[in-house]
Amino acid sequence: MKYIQIHELTSYPASNLNRDDLGRPKTVKIGDSTRLRVSSQSLKRAWRTSSIMSDRFPVMGIRTNKLSETIEYCLIEGISLVDKVAGKEEKTRAPVDKKVAKKYGAEIDGAFRSVKSASGDDAEDEQKGKAKKKQLFHYSDSEIRAADAVMAEISEGKEPEMGDLLRKSPFPVDIAMFGRMVANDKSYDCEAAVQVAHAFTVHRATVEEDYFTAVDDLNEDSDSGAGHLGETSFGAGLFYNYICVDFELLSRNLGSEDLAHEALKALLEASATVSPGGKQNSFASRSYASFIMIEKGDKQPRSLASAFLKPVYGDDPLKSAIEALMTMQSNMDKVFGNCYDSCYVMDVSAGKGSILEAGAFLD
């Protein structure tokens, strides 16, 4: 089994799960109609940080551009970097002078990300006093521990041997699934084993505006008007989501086929039950997938998004969407030959299948 393809249909009520630069729900034009959209970045972030992942895999990667500042803080306060990342701030080491902490914070962080710019003008920019904005870097747990070991030596007053802090493998589950890029040495890159499409509504969708007010509780009876008024955007719809997993690559990234199976099951559950966090306090738009179809095999993968080039209509959009999806799958098989070796379907509207059965199908 090389490829696993997951097709999901999820219905969201009024929501604003993923906003654009104006605060409105993101959209995309498919065929001749505008649809609501949730970006793959938003989906992956929600799944990666969900309790489903953290409960099963306590060791995860850390994505940040503030490692140097965090190291500096930990050295000054006498805190282990490993503890700080885990949310603990117990002082277990000797504190370090601020100047020393600042120096080593930059040096340790630089060991991960030291790289000349593509134009080779780093030195020139430095002379001109131009500050380069650091980009997010995804650190593995073993790399955080390696940095912490160097910090322990600094706290003991030693001159640390920096060495090579980067690690090639195995990677924690989130990096193994979604990958990372190391600009200064591609041999430390991790190619993503999981590809996630932008989810979009299978029908035409409209972004609506909600004009709202808030009452001031201490207003006198004689006072009129609202204490606050505002406007927020939202939309609703049935979304199609597509995920493609290279299981062989996932196994290599993790260094274990058994762990890859567990990661795949956790990903399936997270994608089916975890919603992005955008505007949840205002809309409580938490939804589970209404339909899941899983295909596995060695054939070249393909999305079934073309089933919705023409938006679905009717008083039962879920039924229409399922029919369109199954028809497209059948037609693809007729034209290209079977695009998978085996297939599993879970349909909430028909009470067919279960998330446990779907997970077992992945073994």
mmCIF file of N, CA and C in Angstrom, residues 250-353:
data_model
loop_
_atom_site.group_PDB
_atom_site.id
_atom_site.type_symbol
_atom_site.label_atom_id
_atom_site.label_comp_id
_atom_site.label_asym_id
_atom_site.label_seq_id
_atom_site.Cartn_x
_atom_site.Cartn_y
_atom_site.Cartn_z
ATOM 1 N N LEU A 250 5.752 8.334 4.640
ATOM 2 C CA LEU A 250 5.427 8.573 6.052
ATOM 3 C C LEU A 250 6.177 7.589 6.943
ATOM 4 N N SER A 251 6.240 6.339 6.532
ATOM 5 C CA SER A 251 6.959 5.319 7.303
ATOM 6 C C SER A 251 8.445 5.638 7.386
ATOM 7 N N ARG A 252 9.014 6.101 6.266
ATOM 8 C CA ARG A 252 10.444 6.459 6.265
ATOM 9 C C ARG A 252 10.700 7.673 7.150
ATOM 10 N N ASN A 253 9.826 8.659 7.064
ATOM 11 C CA ASN A 253 10.007 9.867 7.880
ATOM 12 C C ASN A 253 9.947 9.572 9.364
ATOM 13 N N LEU A 254 9.077 8.634 9.736
ATOM 14 C CA LEU A 254 8.902 8.286 11.146
ATOM 15 C C LEU A 254 9.860 7.192 11.606
ATOM 16 N N GLY A 255 10.410 6.458 10.655
ATOM 17 C CA GLY A 255 11.321 5.361 11.001
ATOM 18 C C GLY A 255 10.612 4.131 11.507
ATOM 19 N N SER A 256 9.291 4.051 11.289
ATOM 20 C CA SER A 256 8.523 2.911 11.785
ATOM 21 C C SER A 256 7.206 2.807 11.041
ATOM 22 N N GLU A 257 6.928 1.636 10.482
ATOM 23 C CA GLU A 257 5.653 1.431 9.792
ATOM 24 C C GLU A 257 4.498 1.370 10.782
ATOM 25 N N ASP A 258 4.740 0.777 11.954
ATOM 26 C CA ASP A 258 3.687 0.708 12.976
ATOM 27 C C ASP A 258 3.282 2.108 13.430
ATOM 28 N N LEU A 259 4.283 2.976 13.642
ATOM 29 C CA LEU A 259 3.991 4.345 14.057
ATOM 30 C C LEU A 259 3.268 5.096 12.944
ATOM 31 N N ALA A 260 3.619 4.791 11.689
ATOM 32 C CA ALA A 260 2.943 5.426 10.554
ATOM 33 C C ALA A 260 1.460 5.061 10.528
ATOM 34 N N HIS A 261 1.134 3.798 10.842
ATOM 35 C CA HIS A 261 -0.270 3.384 10.916
ATOM 36 C C HIS A 261 -1.007 4.169 11.995
ATOM 37 N N GLU A 262 -0.379 4.330 13.164
ATOM 38 C CA GLU A 262 -1.013 5.068 14.247
ATOM 39 C C GLU A 262 -1.202 6.541 13.883
ATOM 40 N N ALA A 263 -0.195 7.116 13.220
ATOM 41 C CA ALA A 263 -0.289 8.515 12.801
ATOM 42 C C ALA A 263 -1.411 8.697 11.789
ATOM 43 N N LEU A 264 -1.542 7.752 10.883
ATOM 44 C CA LEU A 264 -2.576 7.814 9.850
ATOM 45 C C LEU A 264 -3.974 7.752 10.473
ATOM 46 N N LYS A 265 -4.164 6.889 11.458
ATOM 47 C CA LYS A 265 -5.455 6.798 12.136
ATOM 48 C C LYS A 265 -5.783 8.090 12.880
ATOM 49 N N ALA A 266 -4.774 8.675 13.526
ATOM 50 C CA ALA A 266 -4.990 9.933 14.238
ATOM 51 C C ALA A 266 -5.334 11.053 13.258
ATOM 52 N N LEU A 267 -4.662 11.069 12.106
ATOM 53 C CA LEU A 267 -4.951 12.070 11.085
ATOM 54 C C LEU A 267 -6.383 11.937 10.587
ATOM 55 N N LEU A 268 -6.823 10.701 10.349
ATOM 56 C CA LEU A 268 -8.197 10.471 9.888
ATOM 57 C C LEU A 268 -9.199 10.990 10.906
ATOM 58 N N GLU A 269 -8.999 10.660 12.169
ATOM 59 C CA GLU A 269 -9.937 11.106 13.206
ATOM 60 C C GLU A 269 -9.932 12.624 13.340
ATOM 61 N N ALA A 270 -8.735 13.226 13.287
ATOM 62 C CA ALA A 270 -8.642 14.679 13.412
ATOM 63 C C ALA A 270 -9.325 15.378 12.236
ATOM 64 N N SER A 271 -9.076 14.884 11.027
ATOM 65 C CA SER A 271 -9.669 15.527 9.846
ATOM 66 C C SER A 271 -11.185 15.397 9.845
ATOM 67 N N ALA A 272 -11.707 14.323 10.448
ATOM 68 C CA ALA A 272 -13.152 14.078 10.460
ATOM 69 C C ALA A 272 -13.875 14.786 11.605
ATOM 70 N N THR A 273 -13.133 15.184 12.644
ATOM 71 C CA THR A 273 -13.816 15.696 13.836
ATOM 72 C C THR A 273 -13.322 17.049 14.341
ATOM 73 N N VAL A 274 -12.191 17.527 13.857
ATOM 74 C CA VAL A 274 -11.621 18.783 14.369
ATOM 75 C C VAL A 274 -11.855 19.913 13.373
ATOM 76 N N SER A 275 -12.467 20.984 13.838
ATOM 77 C CA SER A 275 -12.741 22.156 12.993
ATOM 78 C C SER A 275 -11.702 23.241 13.247
ATOM 79 N N PRO A 276 -11.369 24.030 12.233
ATOM 80 C CA PRO A 276 -10.502 25.195 12.471
ATOM 81 C C PRO A 276 -11.112 26.104 13.529
ATOM 82 N N GLY A 277 -10.272 26.848 14.236
ATOM 83 C CA GLY A 277 -10.736 27.616 15.391
ATOM 84 C C GLY A 277 -11.284 28.994 15.097
ATOM 85 N N GLY A 278 -11.286 29.424 13.822
ATOM 86 C CA GLY A 278 -11.706 30.778 13.498
ATOM 87 C C GLY A 278 -13.130 31.103 13.934
ATOM 88 N N LYS A 279 -13.283 32.152 14.736
ATOM 89 C CA LYS A 279 -14.589 32.681 15.172
ATOM 90 C C LYS A 279 -15.486 31.636 15.841
ATOM 91 N N GLN A 280 -14.879 30.630 16.478
ATOM 92 C CA GLN A 280 -15.700 29.601 17.114
ATOM 93 C C GLN A 280 -16.509 30.157 18.283
ATOM 94 N N ASN A 281 -15.978 31.127 19.003
ATOM 95 C CA ASN A 281 -16.730 31.699 20.127
ATOM 96 C C ASN A 281 -17.986 32.423 19.662
ATOM 97 N N SER A 282 -17.957 32.913 18.434
ATOM 98 C CA SER A 282 -19.115 33.648 17.906
ATOM 99 C C SER A 282 -20.120 32.739 17.210
ATOM 100 N N PHE A 283 -19.639 31.600 16.656
ATOM 101 C CA PHE A 283 -20.518 30.771 15.834
ATOM 102 C C PHE A 283 -20.668 29.321 16.309
ATOM 103 N N ALA A 284 -19.770 28.860 17.187
ATOM 104 C CA ALA A 284 -19.813 27.454 17.639
ATOM 105 C C ALA A 284 -20.019 26.503 16.465
ATOM 106 N N SER A 285 -19.252 26.713 15.412
ATOM 107 C CA SER A 285 -19.425 25.942 14.174
ATOM 108 C C SER A 285 -18.531 24.699 14.158
ATOM 109 N N ARG A 286 -18.705 23.869 15.142
ATOM 110 C CA ARG A 286 -17.931 22.629 15.238
ATOM 111 C C ARG A 286 -18.725 21.505 14.570
ATOM 112 N N SER A 287 -18.093 20.866 13.604
ATOM 113 C CA SER A 287 -18.812 19.851 12.825
ATOM 114 C C SER A 287 -17.969 18.609 12.621
ATOM 115 N N TYR A 288 -18.639 17.480 12.525
ATOM 116 C CA TYR A 288 -18.008 16.212 12.150
ATOM 117 C C TYR A 288 -18.304 15.959 10.671
ATOM 118 N N ALA A 289 -17.462 15.161 10.050
ATOM 119 C CA ALA A 289 -17.681 14.799 8.649
ATOM 120 C C ALA A 289 -18.972 14.003 8.510
ATOM 121 N N SER A 290 -19.749 14.313 7.476
ATOM 122 C CA SER A 290 -20.985 13.587 7.207
ATOM 123 C C SER A 290 -20.745 12.390 6.295
ATOM 124 N N PHE A 291 -19.647 12.426 5.576
ATOM 125 C CA PHE A 291 -19.343 11.353 4.618
ATOM 126 C C PHE A 291 -17.821 11.246 4.474
ATOM 127 N N ILE A 292 -17.324 10.017 4.523
ATOM 128 C CA ILE A 292 -15.890 9.766 4.324
ATOM 129 C C ILE A 292 -15.730 8.607 3.354
ATOM 130 N N MET A 293 -14.888 8.784 2.378
ATOM 131 C CA MET A 293 -14.518 7.693 1.478
ATOM 132 C C MET A 293 -12.996 7.583 1.462
ATOM 133 N N ILE A 294 -12.495 6.383 1.728
ATOM 134 C CA ILE A 294 -11.057 6.145 1.775
ATOM 135 C C ILE A 294 -10.678 5.156 0.683
ATOM 136 N N GLU A 295 -9.680 5.531 -0.103
ATOM 137 C CA GLU A 295 -9.162 4.645 -1.142
ATOM 138 C C GLU A 295 -7.697 4.358 -0.835
ATOM 139 N N LYS A 296 -7.295 3.107 -1.012
ATOM 140 C CA LYS A 296 -5.878 2.807 -0.826
ATOM 141 C C LYS A 296 -5.391 1.878 -1.942
ATOM 142 N N GLY A 297 -4.129 2.061 -2.308
ATOM 143 C CA GLY A 297 -3.558 1.262 -3.386
ATOM 144 C C GLY A 297 -2.241 1.853 -3.847
ATOM 145 N N ASP A 298 -1.756 1.360 -4.960
ATOM 146 C CA ASP A 298 -0.457 1.785 -5.493
ATOM 147 C C ASP A 298 -0.584 2.666 -6.723
ATOM 148 N N LYS A 299 -1.806 2.861 -7.221
ATOM 149 C CA LYS A 299 -2.006 3.668 -8.425
ATOM 150 C C LYS A 299 -1.761 5.150 -8.141
ATOM 151 N N GLN A 300 -1.447 5.896 -9.203
ATOM 152 C CA GLN A 300 -1.245 7.340 -9.080
ATOM 153 C C GLN A 300 -2.514 7.983 -8.519
ATOM 154 N N PRO A 301 -2.396 8.755 -7.434
ATOM 155 C CA PRO A 301 -3.594 9.341 -6.811
ATOM 156 C C PRO A 301 -4.209 10.467 -7.647
ATOM 157 N N ARG A 302 -5.489 10.759 -7.390
ATOM 158 C CA ARG A 302 -6.200 11.856 -8.040
ATOM 159 C C ARG A 302 -7.332 12.332 -7.146
ATOM 160 N N SER A 303 -7.533 13.621 -7.146
ATOM 161 C CA SER A 303 -8.651 14.207 -6.428
ATOM 162 C C SER A 303 -9.947 13.954 -7.203
ATOM 163 N N LEU A 304 -11.063 14.017 -6.493
ATOM 164 C CA LEU A 304 -12.372 13.925 -7.135
ATOM 165 C C LEU A 304 -13.084 15.279 -7.114
ATOM 166 N N ALA A 305 -12.286 16.353 -6.995
ATOM 167 C CA ALA A 305 -12.861 17.696 -6.922
ATOM 168 C C ALA A 305 -13.648 18.057 -8.172
ATOM 169 N N SER A 306 -13.301 17.452 -9.311
ATOM 170 C CA SER A 306 -14.016 17.772 -10.556
ATOM 171 C C SER A 306 -15.479 17.336 -10.508
ATOM 172 N N ALA A 307 -15.841 16.513 -9.525
ATOM 173 C CA ALA A 307 -17.253 16.152 -9.339
ATOM 174 C C ALA A 307 -18.095 17.386 -9.041
ATOM 175 N N PHE A 308 -17.438 18.457 -8.587
ATOM 176 C CA PHE A 308 -18.181 19.645 -8.155
ATOM 177 C C PHE A 308 -17.858 20.877 -8.997
ATOM 178 N N LEU A 309 -17.321 20.640 -10.208
ATOM 179 C CA LEU A 309 -17.166 21.770 -11.125
ATOM 180 C C LEU A 309 -18.519 22.432 -11.356
ATOM 181 N N LYS A 310 -19.536 21.594 -11.500
ATOM 182 C CA LYS A 310 -20.901 22.084 -11.550
ATOM 183 C C LYS A 310 -21.450 22.018 -10.130
ATOM 184 N N PRO A 311 -21.871 23.143 -9.568
ATOM 185 C CA PRO A 311 -22.347 23.124 -8.186
ATOM 186 C C PRO A 311 -23.577 22.240 -8.024
ATOM 187 N N VAL A 312 -23.664 21.565 -6.885
ATOM 188 C CA VAL A 312 -24.814 20.693 -6.643
ATOM 189 C C VAL A 312 -26.032 21.539 -6.275
ATOM 190 N N TYR A 313 -27.203 21.040 -6.612
ATOM 191 C CA TYR A 313 -28.456 21.742 -6.328
ATOM 192 C C TYR A 313 -29.404 20.779 -5.606
ATOM 193 N N GLY A 314 -30.564 21.276 -5.274
ATOM 194 C CA GLY A 314 -31.588 20.427 -4.669
ATOM 195 C C GLY A 314 -31.770 20.702 -3.200
ATOM 196 N N ASP A 315 -32.840 20.098 -2.636
ATOM 197 C CA ASP A 315 -33.152 20.332 -1.234
ATOM 198 C C ASP A 315 -32.350 19.430 -0.306
ATOM 199 N N ASP A 316 -31.561 18.495 -0.864
ATOM 200 C CA ASP A 316 -30.700 17.624 -0.058
ATOM 201 C C ASP A 316 -29.288 17.652 -0.645
ATOM 202 N N PRO A 317 -28.521 18.719 -0.352
ATOM 203 C CA PRO A 317 -27.188 18.861 -0.961
ATOM 204 C C PRO A 317 -26.227 17.740 -0.582
ATOM 205 N N LEU A 318 -26.360 17.169 0.614
ATOM 206 C CA LEU A 318 -25.465 16.079 0.999
ATOM 207 C C LEU A 318 -25.685 14.863 0.104
ATOM 208 N N LYS A 319 -26.954 14.487 -0.092
ATOM 209 C CA LYS A 319 -27.261 13.351 -0.966
ATOM 210 C C LYS A 319 -26.764 13.609 -2.382
ATOM 211 N N SER A 320 -26.990 14.819 -2.888
ATOM 212 C CA SER A 320 -26.554 15.166 -4.244
ATOM 213 C C SER A 320 -25.037 15.136 -4.354
ATOM 214 N N ALA A 321 -24.350 15.611 -3.304
ATOM 215 C CA ALA A 321 -22.892 15.644 -3.317
ATOM 216 C C ALA A 321 -22.313 14.227 -3.282
ATOM 217 N N ILE A 322 -22.913 13.354 -2.480
ATOM 218 C CA ILE A 322 -22.455 11.964 -2.407
ATOM 219 C C ILE A 322 -22.629 11.287 -3.765
ATOM 220 N N GLU A 323 -23.775 11.512 -4.377
ATOM 221 C CA GLU A 323 -24.024 10.927 -5.702
ATOM 222 C C GLU A 323 -23.022 11.435 -6.728
ATOM 223 N N ALA A 324 -22.749 12.737 -6.711
ATOM 224 C CA ALA A 324 -21.792 13.316 -7.659
ATOM 225 C C ALA A 324 -20.398 12.747 -7.438
ATOM 226 N N LEU A 325 -20.012 12.576 -6.165
ATOM 227 C CA LEU A 325 -18.687 12.052 -5.827
ATOM 228 C C LEU A 325 -18.541 10.600 -6.278
ATOM 229 N N MET A 326 -19.550 9.784 -5.982
ATOM 230 C CA MET A 326 -19.503 8.368 -6.346
ATOM 231 C C MET A 326 -19.545 8.184 -7.868
ATOM 232 N N THR A 327 -20.318 9.036 -8.541
ATOM 233 C CA THR A 327 -20.384 8.970 -10.004
ATOM 234 C C THR A 327 -19.037 9.308 -10.619
ATOM 235 N N MET A 328 -18.384 10.343 -10.100
ATOM 236 C CA MET A 328 -17.074 10.727 -10.620
ATOM 237 C C MET A 328 -16.050 9.617 -10.379
ATOM 238 N N GLN A 329 -16.096 8.990 -9.199
ATOM 239 C CA GLN A 329 -15.184 7.891 -8.914
ATOM 240 C C GLN A 329 -15.400 6.740 -9.900
ATOM 241 N N SER A 330 -16.665 6.389 -10.124
ATOM 242 C CA SER A 330 -16.989 5.298 -11.044
ATOM 243 C C SER A 330 -16.537 5.604 -12.469
ATOM 244 N N ASN A 331 -16.763 6.847 -12.900
ATOM 245 C CA ASN A 331 -16.372 7.233 -14.255
ATOM 246 C C ASN A 331 -14.854 7.271 -14.414
ATOM 247 N N MET A 332 -14.157 7.717 -13.382
ATOM 248 C CA MET A 332 -12.686 7.688 -13.418
ATOM 249 C C MET A 332 -12.182 6.260 -13.585
ATOM 250 N N ASP A 333 -12.822 5.326 -12.856
ATOM 251 C CA ASP A 333 -12.412 3.918 -12.934
ATOM 252 C C ASP A 333 -12.668 3.348 -14.326
ATOM 253 N N LYS A 334 -13.781 3.750 -14.925
ATOM 254 C CA LYS A 334 -14.107 3.253 -16.272
ATOM 255 C C LYS A 334 -13.081 3.736 -17.301
ATOM 256 N N VAL A 335 -12.677 4.980 -17.162
ATOM 257 C CA VAL A 335 -11.792 5.589 -18.163
ATOM 258 C C VAL A 335 -10.329 5.228 -17.936
ATOM 259 N N PHE A 336 -9.876 5.260 -16.686
ATOM 260 C CA PHE A 336 -8.461 5.051 -16.386
ATOM 261 C C PHE A 336 -8.153 3.669 -15.811
ATOM 262 N N GLY A 337 -9.193 2.861 -15.601
ATOM 263 C CA GLY A 337 -8.980 1.614 -14.861
ATOM 264 C C GLY A 337 -9.080 1.916 -13.378
ATOM 265 N N ASN A 338 -9.227 0.884 -12.561
ATOM 266 C CA ASN A 338 -9.380 1.104 -11.123
ATOM 267 C C ASN A 338 -8.245 1.966 -10.575
ATOM 268 N N CYS A 339 -8.593 3.072 -9.940
ATOM 269 C CA CYS A 339 -7.600 4.005 -9.407
ATOM 270 C C CYS A 339 -7.217 3.665 -7.968
ATOM 271 N N TYR A 340 -7.596 2.512 -7.486
ATOM 272 C CA TYR A 340 -7.326 2.091 -6.106
ATOM 273 C C TYR A 340 -7.507 0.583 -6.041
ATOM 274 N N ASP A 341 -6.976 -0.028 -4.998
ATOM 275 C CA ASP A 341 -7.121 -1.472 -4.813
ATOM 276 C C ASP A 341 -8.317 -1.818 -3.932
ATOM 277 N N SER A 342 -8.598 -0.959 -2.951
ATOM 278 C CA SER A 342 -9.743 -1.181 -2.070
ATOM 279 C C SER A 342 -10.291 0.158 -1.600
ATOM 280 N N CYS A 343 -11.563 0.138 -1.209
ATOM 281 C CA CYS A 343 -12.247 1.389 -0.870
ATOM 282 C C CYS A 343 -13.179 1.155 0.318
ATOM 283 N N TYR A 344 -13.280 2.167 1.189
ATOM 284 C CA TYR A 344 -14.186 2.098 2.337
ATOM 285 C C TYR A 344 -15.033 3.365 2.367
ATOM 286 N N VAL A 345 -16.323 3.201 2.677
ATOM 287 C CA VAL A 345 -17.245 4.348 2.732
ATOM 288 C C VAL A 345 -17.951 4.398 4.080
ATOM 289 N N MET A 346 -17.936 5.579 4.675
ATOM 290 C CA MET A 346 -18.706 5.852 5.892
ATOM 291 C C MET A 346 -19.695 6.966 5.573
ATOM 292 N N ASP A 347 -20.982 6.701 5.781
ATOM 293 C CA ASP A 347 -22.028 7.658 5.426
ATOM 294 C C ASP A 347 -22.930 7.877 6.634
ATOM 295 N N VAL A 348 -22.796 9.025 7.280
ATOM 296 C CA VAL A 348 -23.583 9.319 8.482
ATOM 297 C C VAL A 348 -25.067 9.400 8.155
ATOM 298 N N SER A 349 -25.437 9.965 7.012
ATOM 299 C CA SER A 349 -26.846 10.126 6.655
ATOM 300 C C SER A 349 -27.558 8.788 6.503
ATOM 301 N N ALA A 350 -26.813 7.747 6.143
ATOM 302 C CA ALA A 350 -27.396 6.410 5.987
ATOM 303 C C ALA A 350 -27.085 5.507 7.183
ATOM 304 N N GLY A 351 -26.371 6.049 8.177
ATOM 305 C CA GLY A 351 -25.978 5.240 9.335
ATOM 306 C C GLY A 351 -25.051 4.097 8.946
ATOM 307 N N LYS A 352 -24.217 4.325 7.930
ATOM 308 C CA LYS A 352 -23.360 3.272 7.373
ATOM 309 C C LYS A 352 -21.918 3.470 7.804
ATOM 310 N N GLY A 353 -21.304 2.401 8.332
ATOM 311 C CA GLY A 353 -19.897 2.449 8.707
ATOM 312 C C GLY A 353 -19.670 3.155 10.027
#
